[in-house]
């Protein structure tokens, strides 16, 4: 039987406010346990929540960025359940009237095709604390620093049909929230994580299969791996005569498998009701227009501009616009050197390769955008050739000079373009290579193009890599052909 995978994601984005959603406690990452939880976060008697206006603005900006409906009125609800790291016994969320309505996101797949994924809604809520199991010798520690941290939960429609599509959607959401500046998107620190709903059905069947929810997946790679395992598990279970149970599962990256956590709760299990301590949020058109005017150029718009104005390919535009930091770095390089294609090649090639080897982000690149742009300029104006340029890049990376020009001068890498000097080197190489000259002369014409490589290598060696390769090739061919 042919099977179809159906996937929907619930993405939890920690908003980049300095204080929590209902209190003035800090949201800074890395503080000592339980030093950033105040009376409001703990729900102590006599305290009342006060809504963080910045969290509202950030949620609305996301809605505007994904072409969503923004309701005039949204309401906070209490989601009641007991968990050790939820001291109030309920989570303040939005069940029935979320702040962001239906929208959509365009994703780009590996084959450069695109697909629109619908967003059902996005709602504001507070985060819970964190249970700690390490180093407690069979007990559990509770850190309430995260309690009350503002979250935007983005709920997709079940529109994805593969692990690749799910990862592409998650990357698109990550790109949007970081471009907007409403979250740092740091998945390792928990600033962005997602619950993955997966089901399978026979191809052609309209009704959805029973889904399993994989909780708190915190990397793009883990999303793909978790889905791949879960799809295989569900298909094998059904084909062996079993039934998929609606449940919550966890992904174990070490074993590369999902495992059952608990049976899936339904909405009525949480006894949702409107929060009596918070008024409805009312947004007027002037407020929405103000936030819309503050939106930055978003990834999709940037991709179009990179293609239409800078002449980049769809692939280059997609890669370079994926993160705001990458796009800004590339644009500065391009402005310095004046050649978008060369800037794209160097940023995606030499620079990205070095960053990956050292496990560095582009914000921490030892080579600045200005330095890289100046280096590319020296290739474009024939001051140095491509081989020398890589030496200059490595020297910049290692901090051996402040600029490409300084390194070129210090290392004597300036390209030899003087025809007389190059001809002298060629003449010497030909004189020192009688056997190769004879072989070239006696070969079939179509084979001589490859054979000239030996002579080019010898001339470049004699010039210590500084001779202009194009000139070397042209002059060598003239001189060798004159010997035929």
mmCIF file of N, CA and C in Angstrom, residues 281-339:
data_model
loop_
_atom_site.group_PDB
_atom_site.id
_atom_site.type_symbol
_atom_site.label_atom_id
_atom_site.label_comp_id
_atom_site.label_asym_id
_atom_site.label_seq_id
_atom_site.Cartn_x
_atom_site.Cartn_y
_atom_site.Cartn_z
ATOM 1 N N UNK A 281 -8.041 42.145 24.989
ATOM 2 C CA UNK A 281 -7.113 43.028 24.280
ATOM 3 C C UNK A 281 -7.835 43.565 23.052
ATOM 4 N N UNK A 282 -7.936 44.884 22.941
ATOM 5 C CA UNK A 282 -8.642 45.522 21.825
ATOM 6 C C UNK A 282 -7.623 46.310 20.992
ATOM 7 N N UNK A 283 -7.561 46.009 19.698
ATOM 8 C CA UNK A 283 -6.599 46.649 18.793
ATOM 9 C C UNK A 283 -7.352 47.445 17.738
ATOM 10 N N UNK A 284 -7.012 48.725 17.595
ATOM 11 C CA UNK A 284 -7.667 49.504 16.551
ATOM 12 C C UNK A 284 -6.796 49.570 15.294
ATOM 13 N N UNK A 285 -7.374 50.077 14.213
ATOM 14 C CA UNK A 285 -6.693 50.091 12.920
ATOM 15 C C UNK A 285 -5.450 50.974 12.952
ATOM 16 N N UNK A 286 -5.503 52.075 13.687
ATOM 17 C CA UNK A 286 -4.342 52.973 13.769
ATOM 18 C C UNK A 286 -3.142 52.252 14.377
ATOM 19 N N UNK A 287 -3.405 51.415 15.389
ATOM 20 C CA UNK A 287 -2.334 50.641 16.029
ATOM 21 C C UNK A 287 -1.729 49.642 15.034
ATOM 22 N N UNK A 288 -2.573 48.963 14.286
ATOM 23 C CA UNK A 288 -2.091 47.992 13.298
ATOM 24 C C UNK A 288 -1.289 48.696 12.207
ATOM 25 N N UNK A 289 -1.772 49.849 11.749
ATOM 26 C CA UNK A 289 -1.059 50.594 10.705
ATOM 27 C C UNK A 289 0.310 51.048 11.202
ATOM 28 N N UNK A 290 0.384 51.447 12.462
ATOM 29 C CA UNK A 290 1.663 51.877 13.039
ATOM 30 C C UNK A 290 2.657 50.720 13.053
ATOM 31 N N UNK A 291 2.208 49.545 13.497
ATOM 32 C CA UNK A 291 3.114 48.393 13.536
ATOM 33 C C UNK A 291 3.500 47.944 12.129
ATOM 34 N N UNK A 292 2.551 48.018 11.192
ATOM 35 C CA UNK A 292 2.860 47.638 9.813
ATOM 36 C C UNK A 292 3.948 48.543 9.222
ATOM 37 N N UNK A 293 3.913 49.811 9.576
ATOM 38 C CA UNK A 293 4.902 50.758 9.054
ATOM 39 C C UNK A 293 6.299 50.484 9.590
ATOM 40 N N UNK A 294 6.408 49.742 10.683
ATOM 41 C CA UNK A 294 7.698 49.456 11.295
ATOM 42 C C UNK A 294 8.290 48.118 10.858
ATOM 43 N N UNK A 295 7.559 47.378 10.025
ATOM 44 C CA UNK A 295 8.067 46.075 9.592
ATOM 45 C C UNK A 295 9.324 46.253 8.738
ATOM 46 N N UNK A 296 10.351 45.417 8.964
ATOM 47 C CA UNK A 296 11.537 45.465 8.105
ATOM 48 C C UNK A 296 11.268 44.748 6.784
ATOM 49 N N UNK A 297 12.215 44.812 5.879
ATOM 50 C CA UNK A 297 12.119 44.005 4.656
ATOM 51 C C UNK A 297 12.220 42.540 5.072
ATOM 52 N N UNK A 298 11.220 41.760 4.728
ATOM 53 C CA UNK A 298 11.148 40.368 5.163
ATOM 54 C C UNK A 298 11.848 39.442 4.175
ATOM 55 N N UNK A 299 12.134 38.191 4.598
ATOM 56 C CA UNK A 299 12.930 37.283 3.749
ATOM 57 C C UNK A 299 12.389 37.120 2.332
ATOM 58 N N UNK A 300 11.081 36.949 2.186
ATOM 59 C CA UNK A 300 10.515 36.737 0.847
ATOM 60 C C UNK A 300 10.743 37.954 -0.047
ATOM 61 N N UNK A 301 10.560 39.153 0.513
ATOM 62 C CA UNK A 301 10.786 40.378 -0.262
ATOM 63 C C UNK A 301 12.268 40.542 -0.600
ATOM 64 N N UNK A 302 13.116 40.182 0.339
ATOM 65 C CA UNK A 302 14.554 40.305 0.110
ATOM 66 C C UNK A 302 15.004 39.361 -1.006
ATOM 67 N N UNK A 303 14.443 38.138 -1.011
ATOM 68 C CA UNK A 303 14.784 37.178 -2.076
ATOM 69 C C UNK A 303 14.441 37.750 -3.451
ATOM 70 N N UNK A 304 13.258 38.334 -3.553
ATOM 71 C CA UNK A 304 12.838 38.914 -4.828
ATOM 72 C C UNK A 304 13.781 40.033 -5.239
ATOM 73 N N UNK A 305 14.137 40.898 -4.300
ATOM 74 C CA UNK A 305 15.038 42.013 -4.625
ATOM 75 C C UNK A 305 16.420 41.512 -5.024
ATOM 76 N N UNK A 306 16.921 40.508 -4.322
ATOM 77 C CA UNK A 306 18.240 39.962 -4.667
ATOM 78 C C UNK A 306 18.253 39.429 -6.093
ATOM 79 N N UNK A 307 17.149 38.838 -6.523
ATOM 80 C CA UNK A 307 17.079 38.300 -7.882
ATOM 81 C C UNK A 307 16.871 39.407 -8.915
ATOM 82 N N UNK A 308 15.919 40.292 -8.645
ATOM 83 C CA UNK A 308 15.557 41.302 -9.643
ATOM 84 C C UNK A 308 16.558 42.437 -9.754
ATOM 85 N N UNK A 309 17.097 42.892 -8.634
ATOM 86 C CA UNK A 309 17.989 44.055 -8.656
ATOM 87 C C UNK A 309 19.465 43.666 -8.707
ATOM 88 N N UNK A 310 19.823 42.545 -8.072
ATOM 89 C CA UNK A 310 21.235 42.159 -8.029
ATOM 90 C C UNK A 310 21.576 41.032 -8.994
ATOM 91 N N UNK A 311 20.562 40.446 -9.623
ATOM 92 C CA UNK A 311 20.810 39.416 -10.622
ATOM 93 C C UNK A 311 21.240 38.078 -10.067
ATOM 94 N N UNK A 312 20.935 37.800 -8.808
ATOM 95 C CA UNK A 312 21.312 36.508 -8.229
ATOM 96 C C UNK A 312 20.346 35.421 -8.684
ATOM 97 N N UNK A 313 20.814 34.192 -8.656
ATOM 98 C CA UNK A 313 19.945 33.053 -8.962
ATOM 99 C C UNK A 313 18.965 32.857 -7.810
ATOM 100 N N UNK A 314 17.906 32.097 -8.059
ATOM 101 C CA UNK A 314 16.916 31.827 -7.014
ATOM 102 C C UNK A 314 17.575 31.115 -5.838
ATOM 103 N N UNK A 315 18.503 30.205 -6.152
ATOM 104 C CA UNK A 315 19.189 29.460 -5.082
ATOM 105 C C UNK A 315 20.031 30.398 -4.230
ATOM 106 N N UNK A 316 20.858 31.224 -4.865
ATOM 107 C CA UNK A 316 21.709 32.149 -4.116
ATOM 108 C C UNK A 316 20.870 33.106 -3.274
ATOM 109 N N UNK A 317 19.798 33.615 -3.857
ATOM 110 C CA UNK A 317 18.943 34.560 -3.141
ATOM 111 C C UNK A 317 18.315 33.904 -1.923
ATOM 112 N N UNK A 318 17.920 32.642 -2.071
ATOM 113 C CA UNK A 318 17.303 31.921 -0.954
ATOM 114 C C UNK A 318 18.310 31.699 0.171
ATOM 115 N N UNK A 319 19.502 31.237 -0.161
ATOM 116 C CA UNK A 319 20.514 30.958 0.864
ATOM 117 C C UNK A 319 20.924 32.239 1.586
ATOM 118 N N UNK A 320 21.156 33.294 0.821
ATOM 119 C CA UNK A 320 21.689 34.527 1.403
ATOM 120 C C UNK A 320 20.641 35.322 2.183
ATOM 121 N N UNK A 321 19.379 35.050 1.959
ATOM 122 C CA UNK A 321 18.329 35.767 2.694
ATOM 123 C C UNK A 321 17.769 34.945 3.846
ATOM 124 N N UNK A 322 18.292 33.742 4.046
ATOM 125 C CA UNK A 322 17.722 32.841 5.055
ATOM 126 C C UNK A 322 17.789 33.434 6.456
ATOM 127 N N UNK A 323 18.887 34.130 6.764
ATOM 128 C CA UNK A 323 18.988 34.793 8.062
ATOM 129 C C UNK A 323 19.284 36.270 7.848
ATOM 130 N N UNK A 324 18.793 37.080 8.773
ATOM 131 C CA UNK A 324 18.988 38.523 8.666
ATOM 132 C C UNK A 324 20.478 38.870 8.717
ATOM 133 N N UNK A 325 21.219 38.164 9.570
ATOM 134 C CA UNK A 325 22.646 38.444 9.726
ATOM 135 C C UNK A 325 23.408 38.110 8.441
ATOM 136 N N UNK A 326 23.066 36.982 7.819
ATOM 137 C CA UNK A 326 23.714 36.592 6.568
ATOM 138 C C UNK A 326 23.406 37.605 5.474
ATOM 139 N N UNK A 327 22.146 38.005 5.373
ATOM 140 C CA UNK A 327 21.741 38.954 4.332
ATOM 141 C C UNK A 327 22.442 40.295 4.505
ATOM 142 N N UNK A 328 22.523 40.782 5.732
ATOM 143 C CA UNK A 328 23.171 42.073 5.974
ATOM 144 C C UNK A 328 24.664 42.001 5.688
ATOM 145 N N UNK A 329 25.296 40.884 6.050
ATOM 146 C CA UNK A 329 26.725 40.707 5.777
ATOM 147 C C UNK A 329 26.970 40.713 4.267
ATOM 148 N N UNK A 330 26.167 39.910 3.543
ATOM 149 C CA UNK A 330 26.313 39.847 2.086
ATOM 150 C C UNK A 330 26.132 41.220 1.447
ATOM 151 N N UNK A 331 25.112 41.949 1.872
ATOM 152 C CA UNK A 331 24.839 43.244 1.246
ATOM 153 C C UNK A 331 25.984 44.223 1.472
ATOM 154 N N UNK A 332 26.605 44.165 2.641
ATOM 155 C CA UNK A 332 27.743 45.059 2.881
ATOM 156 C C UNK A 332 28.934 44.664 2.010
ATOM 157 N N UNK A 333 29.174 43.350 1.869
ATOM 158 C CA UNK A 333 30.248 42.884 0.997
ATOM 159 C C UNK A 333 30.004 43.357 -0.428
ATOM 160 N N UNK A 334 28.760 43.192 -0.894
ATOM 161 C CA UNK A 334 28.399 43.580 -2.262
ATOM 162 C C UNK A 334 28.576 45.078 -2.495
ATOM 163 N N UNK A 335 28.218 45.868 -1.501
ATOM 164 C CA UNK A 335 28.353 47.316 -1.636
ATOM 165 C C UNK A 335 29.812 47.743 -1.709
ATOM 166 N N UNK A 336 30.685 47.034 -1.000
ATOM 167 C CA UNK A 336 32.114 47.379 -1.009
ATOM 168 C C UNK A 336 32.770 46.985 -2.328
ATOM 169 N N UNK A 337 32.464 45.764 -2.814
ATOM 170 C CA UNK A 337 33.148 45.283 -4.022
ATOM 171 C C UNK A 337 32.405 45.603 -5.308
ATOM 172 N N UNK A 338 31.095 45.852 -5.220
ATOM 173 C CA UNK A 338 30.327 46.224 -6.396
ATOM 174 C C UNK A 338 29.948 45.092 -7.320
ATOM 175 N N UNK A 339 30.155 43.840 -6.899
ATOM 176 C CA UNK A 339 29.837 42.686 -7.749
ATOM 177 C C UNK A 339 29.046 41.684 -6.920
#
